[in-house]
Coordinates of C-alpha atoms and ligand atoms in Angstrom, one line a residue:
M15 CA 1.9 4.3 -8.6
C16 CA -0.5 6.1 -10.7
G17 CA -4.4 6.1 -10.9
I18 CA -6.3 5.3 -13.8
I19 CA -10.1 5.4 -14.3
G20 CA -12.3 4.8 -17.6
Y21 CA -15.7 5.4 -17.8
C22 CA -18.4 4.5 -20.8
G23 CA -22.1 5.1 -20.1
H24 CA -25.2 7.3 -19.9
R25 CA -24.0 9.9 -17.7
P26 CA -21.5 12.6 -18.4
A27 CA -18.1 11.2 -18.2
V28 CA -15.9 13.8 -17.2
P29 CA -17.4 14.8 -13.6
I30 CA -17.4 10.8 -13.2
V31 CA -13.9 10.3 -14.1
L32 CA -12.8 13.4 -12.0
E33 CA -14.6 12.0 -8.9
G34 CA -12.9 8.7 -9.4
L35 CA -9.3 10.6 -9.7
E36 CA -10.0 12.0 -6.2
H37 CA -10.3 8.6 -4.9
L38 CA -7.1 7.3 -6.7
E39 CA -5.2 10.4 -5.8
Y40 CA -3.5 8.6 -3.2
R41 CA -1.6 6.4 -5.6
G42 CA 0.2 9.5 -7.2
Y43 CA -0.4 13.0 -7.3
D44 CA 2.6 15.1 -9.2
S45 CA 0.2 15.5 -12.2
A46 CA -3.6 14.6 -13.6
G47 CA -5.4 14.5 -16.9
V48 CA -8.3 13.6 -18.7
G49 CA -9.2 12.3 -22.2
Y50 CA -12.3 12.1 -24.4
V51 CA -13.5 12.5 -27.9
L52 CA -15.4 15.8 -28.7
N53 CA -16.6 16.8 -32.2
S54 CA -14.7 13.5 -33.6
E55 CA -11.5 14.8 -31.9
L56 CA -9.6 13.5 -29.3
Q57 CA -9.3 16.1 -26.4
V58 CA -6.9 15.8 -23.6
V59 CA -7.1 18.5 -20.6
R60 CA -3.9 18.3 -18.0
A61 CA -2.4 19.7 -15.5
K62 CA 0.7 19.3 -13.1
G63 CA 0.5 19.5 -9.3
K64 CA -2.6 18.2 -7.4
L65 CA -6.3 17.2 -9.0
K66 CA -7.4 20.4 -8.1
N67 CA -5.5 22.5 -10.7
L68 CA -7.0 19.7 -13.2
S69 CA -10.6 20.7 -11.8
E70 CA -10.1 24.0 -12.0
K71 CA -9.2 24.2 -15.7
F72 CA -12.5 21.9 -16.4
Q73 CA -14.3 25.3 -15.2
Q74 CA -13.7 26.7 -19.1
E75 CA -14.5 23.3 -20.6
R76 CA -18.2 23.3 -20.5
N77 CA -18.6 21.4 -23.6
A78 CA -16.9 18.5 -21.9
L79 CA -20.3 17.9 -20.2
T80 CA -21.4 16.4 -23.3
V81 CA -19.2 13.2 -23.7
T82 CA -20.3 10.0 -22.1
C83 CA -16.8 8.2 -22.3
A84 CA -13.8 9.2 -20.9
I85 CA -10.4 8.3 -19.5
G86 CA -8.4 9.6 -16.5
H87 CA -5.3 9.2 -14.8
T88 CA -3.3 10.8 -11.7
R89 CA 0.5 10.6 -11.8
W90 CA 3.3 9.2 -9.8
A91 CA 6.3 10.2 -11.8
T92 CA 8.7 7.5 -13.0
H93 CA 9.8 8.6 -16.5
G94 CA 9.9 12.1 -17.1
V95 CA 9.7 15.3 -14.3
P96 CA 6.2 15.9 -13.2
E97 CA 5.5 18.6 -16.1
E98 CA 2.1 18.8 -17.9
R99 CA 3.6 17.6 -21.0
N100 CA 4.5 14.4 -19.2
A101 CA 1.3 14.2 -17.5
H102 CA -1.3 11.5 -18.9
P103 CA -3.4 10.7 -21.3
H104 CA -0.9 11.0 -23.9
L105 CA -1.9 10.8 -27.6
S106 CA -0.5 8.8 -30.5
N107 CA 0.9 11.0 -33.3
S108 CA -2.0 11.1 -35.6
K109 CA -4.1 11.8 -32.4
R110 CA -6.2 8.8 -33.1
L111 CA -5.3 7.0 -29.6
A112 CA -5.1 8.3 -26.3
I113 CA -3.7 6.2 -23.6
V114 CA -3.4 6.4 -19.7
H115 CA -0.6 4.0 -18.2
N116 CA 0.3 2.8 -14.9
G117 CA 3.7 0.8 -14.5
I118 CA 7.2 0.8 -16.7
I119 CA 7.7 -0.2 -19.9
E120 CA 11.2 -1.4 -19.4
N121 CA 12.3 -1.7 -23.3
Y122 CA 10.8 1.8 -24.2
L123 CA 14.0 3.0 -25.2
E124 CA 14.7 0.5 -27.8
I125 CA 10.7 0.8 -28.8
R126 CA 11.6 4.8 -28.9
E127 CA 14.3 4.3 -31.4
E128 CA 12.5 2.1 -33.6
L129 CA 9.8 4.4 -33.8
L130 CA 12.0 7.5 -34.3
Q131 CA 13.2 5.7 -37.4
K132 CA 9.8 5.6 -38.7
S133 CA 9.3 9.3 -38.3
Y134 CA 7.3 8.8 -35.0
R135 CA 7.6 12.1 -32.7
F136 CA 7.6 12.4 -29.1
A137 CA 6.1 15.5 -26.8
S138 CA 7.2 13.8 -23.7
D139 CA 9.6 11.8 -21.9
T140 CA 7.6 9.1 -21.0
D141 CA 7.5 5.3 -21.6
S142 CA 3.7 5.8 -22.0
E143 CA 3.9 7.8 -25.3
V144 CA 5.9 5.3 -26.7
L145 CA 3.4 2.7 -25.7
V146 CA 0.5 4.1 -27.6
N147 CA 2.8 5.0 -30.5
L148 CA 3.8 1.5 -30.8
I149 CA -0.2 0.4 -30.7
E150 CA -0.8 3.1 -33.6
D151 CA 2.2 1.5 -35.4
R152 CA 0.7 -2.0 -35.1
L153 CA -2.7 -0.9 -36.4
A154 CA -1.0 -0.2 -40.0
E155 CA -0.1 -3.9 -39.8
E156 CA -3.0 -5.2 -38.0
H157 CA -7.3 -5.3 -39.0
D158 CA -8.6 -3.6 -35.8
L159 CA -7.4 -1.7 -32.3
L160 CA -7.8 -5.3 -30.7
H161 CA -5.4 -7.2 -32.7
A162 CA -2.9 -4.1 -32.9
L163 CA -3.1 -3.8 -29.0
S164 CA -2.2 -7.3 -28.5
A165 CA 0.5 -7.4 -31.1
A166 CA 1.8 -4.1 -29.1
L167 CA 1.6 -5.6 -25.8
Q168 CA 3.6 -8.7 -27.1
L169 CA 6.5 -6.2 -27.9
A170 CA 6.3 -3.7 -24.7
H171 CA 8.3 -5.6 -21.6
G172 CA 7.7 -4.7 -18.1
A173 CA 4.3 -3.8 -16.0
Y174 CA 1.4 -2.0 -17.3
A175 CA -2.4 -1.5 -16.6
I176 CA -3.8 0.6 -19.6
C177 CA -6.8 2.2 -20.5
L178 CA -7.1 3.2 -24.4
L179 CA -9.5 5.6 -26.0
D180 CA -9.8 5.4 -29.8
R181 CA -11.2 8.6 -31.8
D182 CA -12.7 6.6 -34.5
D183 CA -14.7 4.6 -32.1
P184 CA -15.6 7.0 -29.3
N185 CA -17.7 5.1 -27.0
K186 CA -15.4 2.0 -26.1
L187 CA -12.9 1.6 -23.6
Y188 CA -9.6 -0.8 -24.2
A189 CA -7.7 -2.2 -21.2
A190 CA -4.9 -4.2 -20.7
R191 CA -2.9 -5.2 -17.4
L192 CA 0.4 -7.2 -16.8
S193 CA 1.9 -6.8 -13.1
A194 CA -0.4 -3.4 -12.2
P195 CA -3.7 -3.6 -10.9
L196 CA -6.9 -2.9 -13.0
I197 CA -10.3 -3.5 -12.1
F198 CA -13.7 -3.7 -14.3
G199 CA -16.7 -2.2 -12.8
R200 CA -19.9 -3.5 -14.2
G201 CA -22.9 -1.2 -14.0
I202 CA -26.3 -0.9 -15.4
G203 CA -26.2 1.1 -18.7
E204 CA -22.6 1.8 -17.5
N205 CA -19.3 0.5 -17.2
F206 CA -15.6 1.3 -15.2
I207 CA -12.3 0.3 -15.3
A208 CA -10.0 1.6 -12.6
S209 CA -6.9 0.9 -10.7
D210 CA -8.8 0.5 -7.4
I211 CA -12.5 0.0 -6.4
P212 CA -12.9 3.3 -4.4
A213 CA -13.1 5.2 -7.9
F214 CA -16.4 3.6 -8.9
L215 CA -17.8 2.2 -5.7
A216 CA -20.7 5.3 -5.5
Y217 CA -22.0 3.5 -9.0
T218 CA -21.6 -0.2 -9.0
R219 CA -20.1 -2.9 -6.5
D220 CA -20.3 -5.7 -9.2
V221 CA -16.4 -6.1 -9.9
I222 CA -14.4 -8.3 -12.2
F223 CA -10.4 -8.2 -11.4
L224 CA -8.3 -8.3 -14.4
E225 CA -5.6 -10.8 -14.5
D226 CA -2.2 -10.7 -16.2
G227 CA -2.3 -11.1 -19.6
D228 CA -5.9 -9.7 -19.8
I229 CA -7.5 -7.3 -22.3
L230 CA -11.0 -6.0 -21.7
V231 CA -13.2 -4.3 -24.3
A232 CA -16.2 -2.4 -23.0
D233 CA -18.7 0.2 -23.8
S234 CA -21.7 1.2 -22.0
Q235 CA -23.9 -2.1 -22.5
N236 CA -21.5 -5.0 -23.1
Y237 CA -17.8 -6.1 -22.4
T238 CA -15.5 -8.8 -23.6
L239 CA -12.4 -10.1 -22.1
W240 CA -9.5 -11.6 -23.9
R241 CA -6.6 -13.4 -23.5
S242 CA -3.9 -11.0 -24.9
S243 CA -1.2 -13.3 -26.3
D244 CA -3.9 -15.2 -28.7
L245 CA -7.2 -13.5 -28.3
N246 CA -9.1 -16.1 -27.1
E247 CA -12.3 -14.9 -25.2
I248 CA -12.4 -15.4 -21.4
Q249 CA -15.3 -16.1 -19.2
R250 CA -14.9 -14.8 -15.6
P251 CA -17.6 -14.1 -13.5
A252 CA -18.0 -10.7 -11.7
Q253 CA -17.6 -10.3 -7.7
Q254 CA -19.6 -8.8 -5.4
I255 CA -17.8 -6.1 -2.9
Q256 CA -18.8 -6.1 0.5
W257 CA -17.8 -2.6 1.6
N258 CA -19.3 0.5 0.8
M259 CA -18.1 4.0 0.0
Q260 CA -18.6 5.1 3.8
A261 CA -15.4 2.9 4.5
A262 CA -13.7 5.3 1.8
Q263 CA -14.5 8.4 3.0
K264 CA -13.1 10.5 5.7
G265 CA -16.4 10.3 8.0
G266 CA -16.0 13.4 9.8
Y267 CA -12.4 13.5 10.8
R268 CA -9.8 15.8 9.2
H269 CA -7.6 13.4 7.6
F270 CA -7.8 9.5 6.6
M271 CA -4.7 9.1 8.4
L272 CA -6.5 10.2 11.9
K273 CA -9.6 8.2 10.7
E274 CA -7.6 5.5 10.3
I275 CA -5.8 5.5 13.7
F276 CA -9.2 5.5 15.2
E277 CA -10.4 2.9 13.3
Q278 CA -8.0 0.2 14.7
P279 CA -10.1 -1.1 17.8
K280 CA -12.9 -2.0 15.2
V281 CA -9.9 -3.3 12.8
I282 CA -8.6 -5.8 15.8
S283 CA -12.3 -7.0 16.1
D284 CA -12.4 -7.7 12.2
A285 CA -9.5 -9.5 11.8
L286 CA -10.0 -11.8 14.9
S287 CA -13.8 -12.5 14.1
G288 CA -14.2 -16.0 12.9
R289 CA -10.6 -16.6 14.0
L290 CA -11.2 -18.0 17.7
D291 CA -13.2 -20.8 18.7
D292 CA -12.9 -22.7 22.2
G293 CA -9.4 -21.4 23.3
R294 CA -7.9 -21.9 19.9
V295 CA -7.3 -19.8 16.8
L296 CA -8.8 -20.9 13.5
L297 CA -6.8 -20.7 10.1
P298 CA -8.3 -23.4 8.2
E299 CA -6.2 -21.5 5.3
L300 CA -3.3 -23.4 6.5
D301 CA -4.6 -26.7 7.8
A302 CA -3.6 -28.6 4.7
L303 CA 0.3 -27.3 4.8
P304 CA 2.9 -28.7 7.2
V305 CA 4.3 -26.6 10.1
P306 CA 7.4 -25.2 8.6
K307 CA 10.8 -25.5 10.0
R308 CA 11.9 -22.1 9.0
L309 CA 9.5 -19.4 8.3
H310 CA 10.7 -16.6 5.6
I311 CA 8.9 -13.1 6.0
I312 CA 9.3 -11.1 3.1
A313 CA 8.0 -7.5 2.8
C314 CA 8.2 -3.7 2.4
G315 CA 8.0 -0.4 4.4
T316 CA 5.6 -0.8 7.2
S317 CA 4.6 -4.2 6.2
F318 CA 8.2 -5.2 6.8
H319 CA 7.9 -3.7 10.3
A320 CA 5.2 -5.7 11.0
G321 CA 7.1 -8.7 9.7
L322 CA 10.0 -8.0 12.2
W323 CA 7.3 -7.9 15.3
G324 CA 6.0 -11.1 14.3
Q325 CA 9.3 -12.9 14.2
H326 CA 9.0 -12.0 17.9
L327 CA 5.8 -14.0 18.8
I328 CA 6.3 -16.7 16.2
E329 CA 10.1 -17.4 17.8
D330 CA 8.7 -17.1 21.1
W331 CA 5.6 -18.9 20.9
A332 CA 5.9 -21.3 18.2
R333 CA 9.5 -22.0 18.5
I334 CA 9.8 -21.6 14.6
P335 CA 13.0 -19.8 13.6
V336 CA 12.3 -17.0 11.3
Q337 CA 14.0 -14.7 9.0
V338 CA 12.7 -11.4 8.1
E339 CA 13.9 -9.7 4.8
I340 CA 13.2 -6.6 2.9
A341 CA 11.8 -7.7 -0.5
S342 CA 14.1 -5.7 -3.0
E343 CA 17.4 -7.3 -1.1
F344 CA 15.9 -10.8 -1.2
R345 CA 14.7 -10.9 -4.6
Y346 CA 18.0 -10.0 -6.0
K347 CA 19.8 -12.9 -3.8
E348 CA 22.2 -14.9 -6.0
R349 CA 21.3 -18.2 -4.2
L350 CA 18.3 -18.3 -2.2
L351 CA 19.0 -21.0 0.1
L352 CA 15.0 -22.1 0.4
D353 CA 14.3 -25.8 0.8
P354 CA 10.5 -27.0 -0.3
E355 CA 10.5 -29.6 2.4
Q356 CA 11.4 -27.4 5.4
D357 CA 10.6 -23.7 4.7
M358 CA 7.8 -21.4 4.0
V359 CA 7.8 -17.6 2.6
L360 CA 5.4 -15.4 4.1
V361 CA 4.9 -12.6 2.1
I362 CA 3.2 -9.3 3.7
S363 CA 1.7 -6.5 1.5
Q364 CA -1.3 -4.0 2.4
S365 CA -2.3 -3.6 -1.2
G366 CA -1.0 -6.9 -2.3
E367 CA 0.6 -5.2 -5.4
T368 CA 4.0 -4.1 -4.1
A369 CA 6.1 -4.9 -7.1
D370 CA 9.4 -6.2 -4.9
T371 CA 7.1 -8.2 -2.6
L372 CA 5.4 -10.0 -5.9
A373 CA 8.9 -10.8 -7.3
A374 CA 9.9 -12.4 -4.1
L375 CA 6.6 -14.4 -3.9
R376 CA 7.0 -15.3 -7.3
M377 CA 10.7 -16.7 -6.8
A378 CA 9.6 -18.5 -3.7
K379 CA 7.1 -20.2 -5.8
E380 CA 9.4 -21.3 -8.7
L381 CA 11.6 -22.9 -6.2
H382 CA 8.2 -24.8 -5.2
V383 CA 8.5 -23.5 -1.5
P384 CA 5.0 -23.1 0.0
T385 CA 4.1 -19.6 0.1
L386 CA 1.4 -17.6 2.4
G387 CA 0.3 -14.2 1.3
L388 CA -0.9 -11.6 4.4
C389 CA -2.4 -8.9 2.4
N390 CA -5.6 -6.4 2.7
V391 CA -6.8 -6.0 -0.6
L392 CA -9.3 -8.7 -1.8
G393 CA -8.6 -10.3 -5.5
S394 CA -4.9 -8.3 -5.4
S395 CA -1.9 -10.1 -7.2
M396 CA -0.5 -11.3 -3.9
A397 CA -4.0 -12.6 -3.1
R398 CA -4.2 -14.8 -6.4
E399 CA -0.7 -15.8 -6.4
A400 CA 0.1 -16.9 -3.0
G401 CA -0.2 -20.8 -2.4
A402 CA -2.5 -19.5 0.6
V403 CA -4.1 -16.3 1.6
L404 CA -4.9 -14.7 5.0
Y405 CA -6.7 -11.7 4.4
T406 CA -6.4 -8.8 7.4
Q407 CA -9.8 -7.5 7.0
A408 CA -8.7 -3.6 7.6
G409 CA -11.0 -2.5 4.7
P410 CA -9.6 0.3 2.7
E411 CA -6.8 2.0 4.3
I412 CA -6.6 5.3 1.9
S413 CA -4.0 7.7 3.7
V414 CA -0.4 6.9 2.2
A415 CA 0.8 6.4 5.6
S416 CA 0.0 2.9 6.4
T417 CA -1.6 2.9 9.9
K418 CA -4.2 0.3 10.3
A419 CA -2.9 -2.0 8.0
M420 CA 0.1 -2.6 10.4
T421 CA -2.3 -3.2 13.0
S422 CA -4.3 -6.1 11.0
Q423 CA -1.0 -7.7 10.3
M424 CA 0.2 -7.7 13.8
I425 CA -2.9 -9.2 14.7
M426 CA -2.9 -11.9 12.1
L427 CA 0.9 -12.5 13.0
A428 CA -0.2 -13.3 16.4
C429 CA -2.7 -15.4 15.3
L430 CA -0.1 -17.1 13.2
A431 CA 2.0 -17.7 16.2
L432 CA -0.7 -18.9 18.3
Y433 CA -2.0 -21.3 15.4
Y434 CA 1.7 -22.8 14.9
G435 CA 2.3 -22.8 18.6
R436 CA -0.6 -25.1 19.2
R437 CA 0.2 -27.4 16.4
S438 CA 3.7 -27.8 17.4
L439 CA 3.0 -28.2 21.0
T440 CA 5.5 -25.3 21.9
L441 CA 2.5 -23.5 23.7
A442 CA 0.3 -25.0 26.4
D443 CA -3.6 -24.7 26.2
D444 CA -3.7 -22.5 29.3
D445 CA -1.0 -20.1 27.4
I446 CA -2.7 -19.7 24.6
R447 CA -6.1 -19.0 26.4
R448 CA -4.3 -16.5 28.3
H449 CA -3.0 -14.9 25.2
L450 CA -6.3 -15.2 23.5
E451 CA -7.9 -13.2 26.4
R452 CA -5.3 -10.6 26.3
L453 CA -6.2 -10.4 22.4
Q454 CA -9.6 -9.9 23.1
R455 CA -9.7 -7.1 25.6
L456 CA -7.5 -5.1 23.3
P457 CA -10.1 -3.6 21.2
L458 CA -12.1 -1.9 24.2
M459 CA -8.6 -1.1 25.8
L460 CA -7.6 0.5 22.5
E461 CA -11.0 2.7 22.0
T462 CA -10.8 3.9 25.7
A463 CA -7.4 5.0 25.4
L464 CA -7.2 6.7 22.0
P465 CA -8.8 10.1 22.8
E466 CA -6.1 10.1 25.5
M467 CA -3.2 9.2 23.3
H468 CA -4.7 12.1 21.0
S469 CA -4.2 14.6 23.5
M470 CA -1.1 13.8 24.6
A471 CA 0.5 13.4 21.1
R472 CA -0.8 17.1 20.2
Q473 CA 0.9 18.2 23.5
L474 CA 4.3 16.6 22.7
A475 CA 4.1 17.9 19.2
R476 CA 3.8 21.4 19.8
K477 CA 6.9 20.8 22.0
Y478 CA 9.0 19.0 19.6
A479 CA 7.9 20.0 16.3
Q480 CA 10.8 22.3 15.7
A481 CA 13.4 19.1 16.2
K482 CA 15.5 18.6 12.8
S483 CA 16.2 14.7 14.0
F484 CA 14.7 12.5 16.1
F485 CA 16.2 8.6 17.4
Y486 CA 13.5 6.3 18.2
L487 CA 14.8 3.3 20.5
G488 CA 13.2 0.2 21.6
R489 CA 14.5 -3.4 22.5
G490 CA 12.7 -6.8 21.7
H491 CA 9.6 -6.5 19.6
C492 CA 9.7 -3.1 20.5
F493 CA 12.6 -2.6 17.9
S494 CA 10.4 -3.0 15.0
L495 CA 7.9 -0.3 16.4
A496 CA 11.2 2.0 16.9
L497 CA 11.9 1.5 13.0
E498 CA 8.3 2.1 12.2
G499 CA 7.9 5.5 14.5
A500 CA 10.8 6.6 12.5
L501 CA 9.2 5.4 9.1
K502 CA 6.2 7.6 9.9
L503 CA 7.8 10.9 11.4
K504 CA 10.3 11.3 8.5
E505 CA 7.4 10.3 5.5
L506 CA 4.8 12.6 7.2
S507 CA 6.8 15.4 8.6
Y508 CA 10.1 15.2 6.7
I509 CA 12.1 15.3 10.0
H510 CA 14.8 13.1 9.6
A511 CA 14.4 10.1 12.1
E512 CA 16.1 6.9 12.8
G513 CA 15.0 3.7 14.7
Y514 CA 17.6 2.1 16.4
A515 CA 18.1 -1.0 18.9
A516 CA 18.6 0.7 21.8
G517 CA 21.5 -1.3 23.0
E518 CA 23.3 -0.3 19.5
M519 CA 23.6 3.2 20.9
K520 CA 26.8 3.5 22.8
H521 CA 28.3 1.9 19.6
G522 CA 27.9 5.1 17.8
P523 CA 24.7 6.8 17.1
I524 CA 24.9 8.3 20.4
A525 CA 27.7 10.7 19.5
L526 CA 25.1 12.7 17.7
I527 CA 23.0 13.3 20.8
D528 CA 22.9 17.2 21.9
P529 CA 20.0 19.1 23.4
S530 CA 18.7 19.7 20.1
F531 CA 18.3 16.0 19.2
P532 CA 15.4 14.5 21.0
T533 CA 14.8 10.7 21.5
F534 CA 11.7 8.7 21.6
V535 CA 11.8 5.9 23.8
L536 CA 9.5 2.6 23.9
A537 CA 9.8 1.7 27.5
P538 CA 6.8 -1.1 28.2
R539 CA 7.1 -2.7 31.6
D540 CA 8.8 -6.3 30.8
D541 CA 12.0 -8.3 31.3
L542 CA 14.1 -5.5 29.1
Y543 CA 12.8 -2.4 31.2
E544 CA 15.8 -2.0 33.2
K545 CA 18.0 -2.3 30.2
I546 CA 16.1 0.5 28.3
K547 CA 16.5 2.7 31.5
S548 CA 19.9 2.5 31.3
N549 CA 20.0 3.7 27.7
I550 CA 17.7 6.6 28.7
V551 CA 19.8 7.6 31.6
E552 CA 22.8 7.4 29.2
I553 CA 21.1 10.0 26.7
Q554 CA 20.2 12.1 29.7
S555 CA 23.8 12.4 30.4
R556 CA 24.5 13.7 27.2
Q557 CA 21.6 16.3 27.9
G558 CA 19.4 14.6 25.1
Q559 CA 15.7 15.3 25.6
I560 CA 13.6 12.3 25.9
I561 CA 10.0 11.2 25.2
V562 CA 9.4 7.6 27.1
L563 CA 6.2 5.8 26.0
T564 CA 5.6 3.4 28.8
N565 CA 3.0 1.6 30.8
A566 CA 5.4 1.4 33.7
E567 CA 5.3 3.5 36.9
S568 CA 8.3 5.1 36.4
D569 CA 10.9 6.5 38.5
L570 CA 12.6 8.5 35.7
H571 CA 12.9 12.2 35.8
S572 CA 13.3 15.1 33.4
V573 CA 12.0 13.3 30.5
D574 CA 8.7 13.4 29.0
I575 CA 6.6 10.3 30.2
W576 CA 3.5 9.3 28.2
R577 CA 1.7 6.5 29.9
I578 CA -0.6 4.1 28.3
P579 CA -2.9 1.5 30.0
A580 CA -0.9 -1.7 31.3
L581 CA -1.1 -4.8 29.4
Q582 CA 1.5 -7.9 29.9
G583 CA 3.7 -9.0 27.3
P584 CA 4.1 -8.2 23.2
L585 CA 0.3 -7.5 22.6
T586 CA 1.6 -4.4 24.3
A587 CA 2.5 -3.2 21.0
F588 CA -1.2 -2.5 20.0
L589 CA -1.2 0.3 22.6
L590 CA 2.3 1.4 21.6
L591 CA 1.5 1.5 18.1
P592 CA -1.1 4.0 18.0
C593 CA 0.7 6.4 19.9
L594 CA 3.6 6.6 17.6
Q595 CA 1.2 6.9 14.6
L596 CA -0.7 9.8 16.6
F597 CA 2.6 11.9 17.5
S598 CA 3.9 11.8 13.9
Y599 CA 0.1 12.7 12.7
E600 CA 0.0 15.7 14.9
M601 CA 3.7 16.7 14.1
A602 CA 2.7 16.7 10.4
D603 CA -0.2 18.6 10.8
Y604 CA 1.2 21.1 13.3
L605 CA 4.1 21.8 10.6
G606 CA 1.3 22.2 7.9
K607 CA 2.6 19.1 5.8
D608 CA -0.1 17.3 3.6
V609 CA -0.8 14.5 6.0
D610 CA -2.5 12.1 3.4
Q611 CA -0.4 12.6 0.7
P612 CA 2.9 13.4 1.4
R613 CA 5.5 14.5 -0.9
N614 CA 7.3 12.2 -3.5
L615 CA 5.3 9.2 -1.9
A616 CA 2.5 7.1 -3.4
K617 CA 0.2 4.7 -1.9
S618 CA 1.0 1.2 -3.9
V619 CA 4.6 0.8 -4.9
T620 CA 4.0 -1.1 -8.3
V621 CA 7.2 -0.4 -9.8
E622 CA 10.7 -1.1 -8.7
Ligands
M6R20 O1 1.1 -2.4 0.2 P1 2.2 -2.7 1.0 O2 2.1 -2.9 2.7 O3 3.2 -3.7 0.3 O4 3.4 -1.4 1.0 C1 4.8 -1.5 1.6 C2 5.1 -0.1 1.9 O5 5.3 0.6 0.3 C3 4.5 0.9 2.6 O6 4.0 0.2 3.9 C4 4.8 2.1 2.9 O7 6.1 1.8 3.4 C5 4.0 3.0 3.7 N1 4.4 4.4 2.9 C6 4.4 3.1 5.0 O8 3.4 4.0 5.8

């Protein structure tokens, strides 16, 4: 939810930390701050709002350029309104320690109460300021900061990724993680700590993913990893990141979102790469596991919609009954009806760090049910904890609104359906070949179609930008896309939108239709086409305006037809989805909204 970075090395640290924060801003952008030691005193410079407000403050802080160790934070508010006083870093009462923190300390009120009794005072409403004072309090009992940190972390419950600076040892970083991502970047004569790799990728590709319960202490030359509970030293080899900085930059596009939409043909090729061989899908990660009798797909947001779409294919092609559930609901079920012999839990997450989805994964593991993670981020918590992992290979997704990640998840779900279809003999070899041939045609088809899709999206956005509400309708596999279309429109343009199964309209929602309430209908030519045409006519009879996204030679009148290339079957979704994304993108851009960083959101929801 928040982005944290720490740098210790031979270069001016503040510009590196500010640059790193730019790459982390997608994680939260209510306020930001930087901390460092100058003339034996801890300094914090913080600003409400976006990072540029903080950068402007540094125009007046020329002395800050001399320091070579600093920490920084970009915030998505959990405790306390987005004001400067709640921005990080937070100082301990004696001003010896400064902390940046991502996560939530659940018992912070009790700890705060105890500290108040010991005369500690708090300048913010945050749990983070409580934590830094708890560490300071432990310093009085323990003989050094490492032991004090370890002792404090035994008392703090919840989730955290933290980075600490010590005024009395100003060229050292202390970091720790529990249920929130934190990565160590190992450079030459310089070291980094950050919530995500792009923050330091310009400087090093050598990384160590911190695991839950780790503490890391680093200066510019050395680092040591400890187990927080008993301070035993840990050896963990570094890994090499394969992608480069270009993948995390806009590459000439106006926004990351637009770039990521246009990357989708390549994303499809990359997800398929190494997965197809002689008319078969290869998923060696699953070969040792039995074909499940029932599959439970658990996810949040866009990943949940990908799961709903995958349900159709897995049920249809592999004949495995699938239940798809929102992680925040699944995790609080009083009784989970899961059977380790029959069931499998598939968790889907772009980031691999979504708190609710991880909680669902852990519950399934406790019941000894086989678990499979579908995620994008290498080394994420999901990737480490799931029994088996399928990586979606979409590359870094920076825009807060998820686009290419969903496409990559859907490709892997299609592969899963074909893989299980073959193993359970519910698909004939010829059927598999036919589907694979269509999958392989997708990258070129989409690449050719995208410019035309973009210009149609632009035209329609200008016509519909004044709408206050929108319906998105679909049937069958297109219902999940309708939900996704509505989510994209609301999160980007702040226009109210609802996705509905088209057949449900007449059970209530149609009452809302009037000339100012448009409907976006997904109507590919398939078995349900005639049904959805009837729904369109019903809306027309109530003077509703309609956009029809279709690959059929339509005989519909008085609607805005948006025609896409013809492809048979549910893989048409790979041509429908980019249209929905582009429409929302253009609506938001036309309305002057912040496309890559919509209000109130953050990319990775690592808190409940
Ligand atoms: O990283 P995840 O896939 O687990 O994230 C799930 C949702 O938070 C995410 O899809 C969210 O809904 C996006 N803002 C959608 O664009």
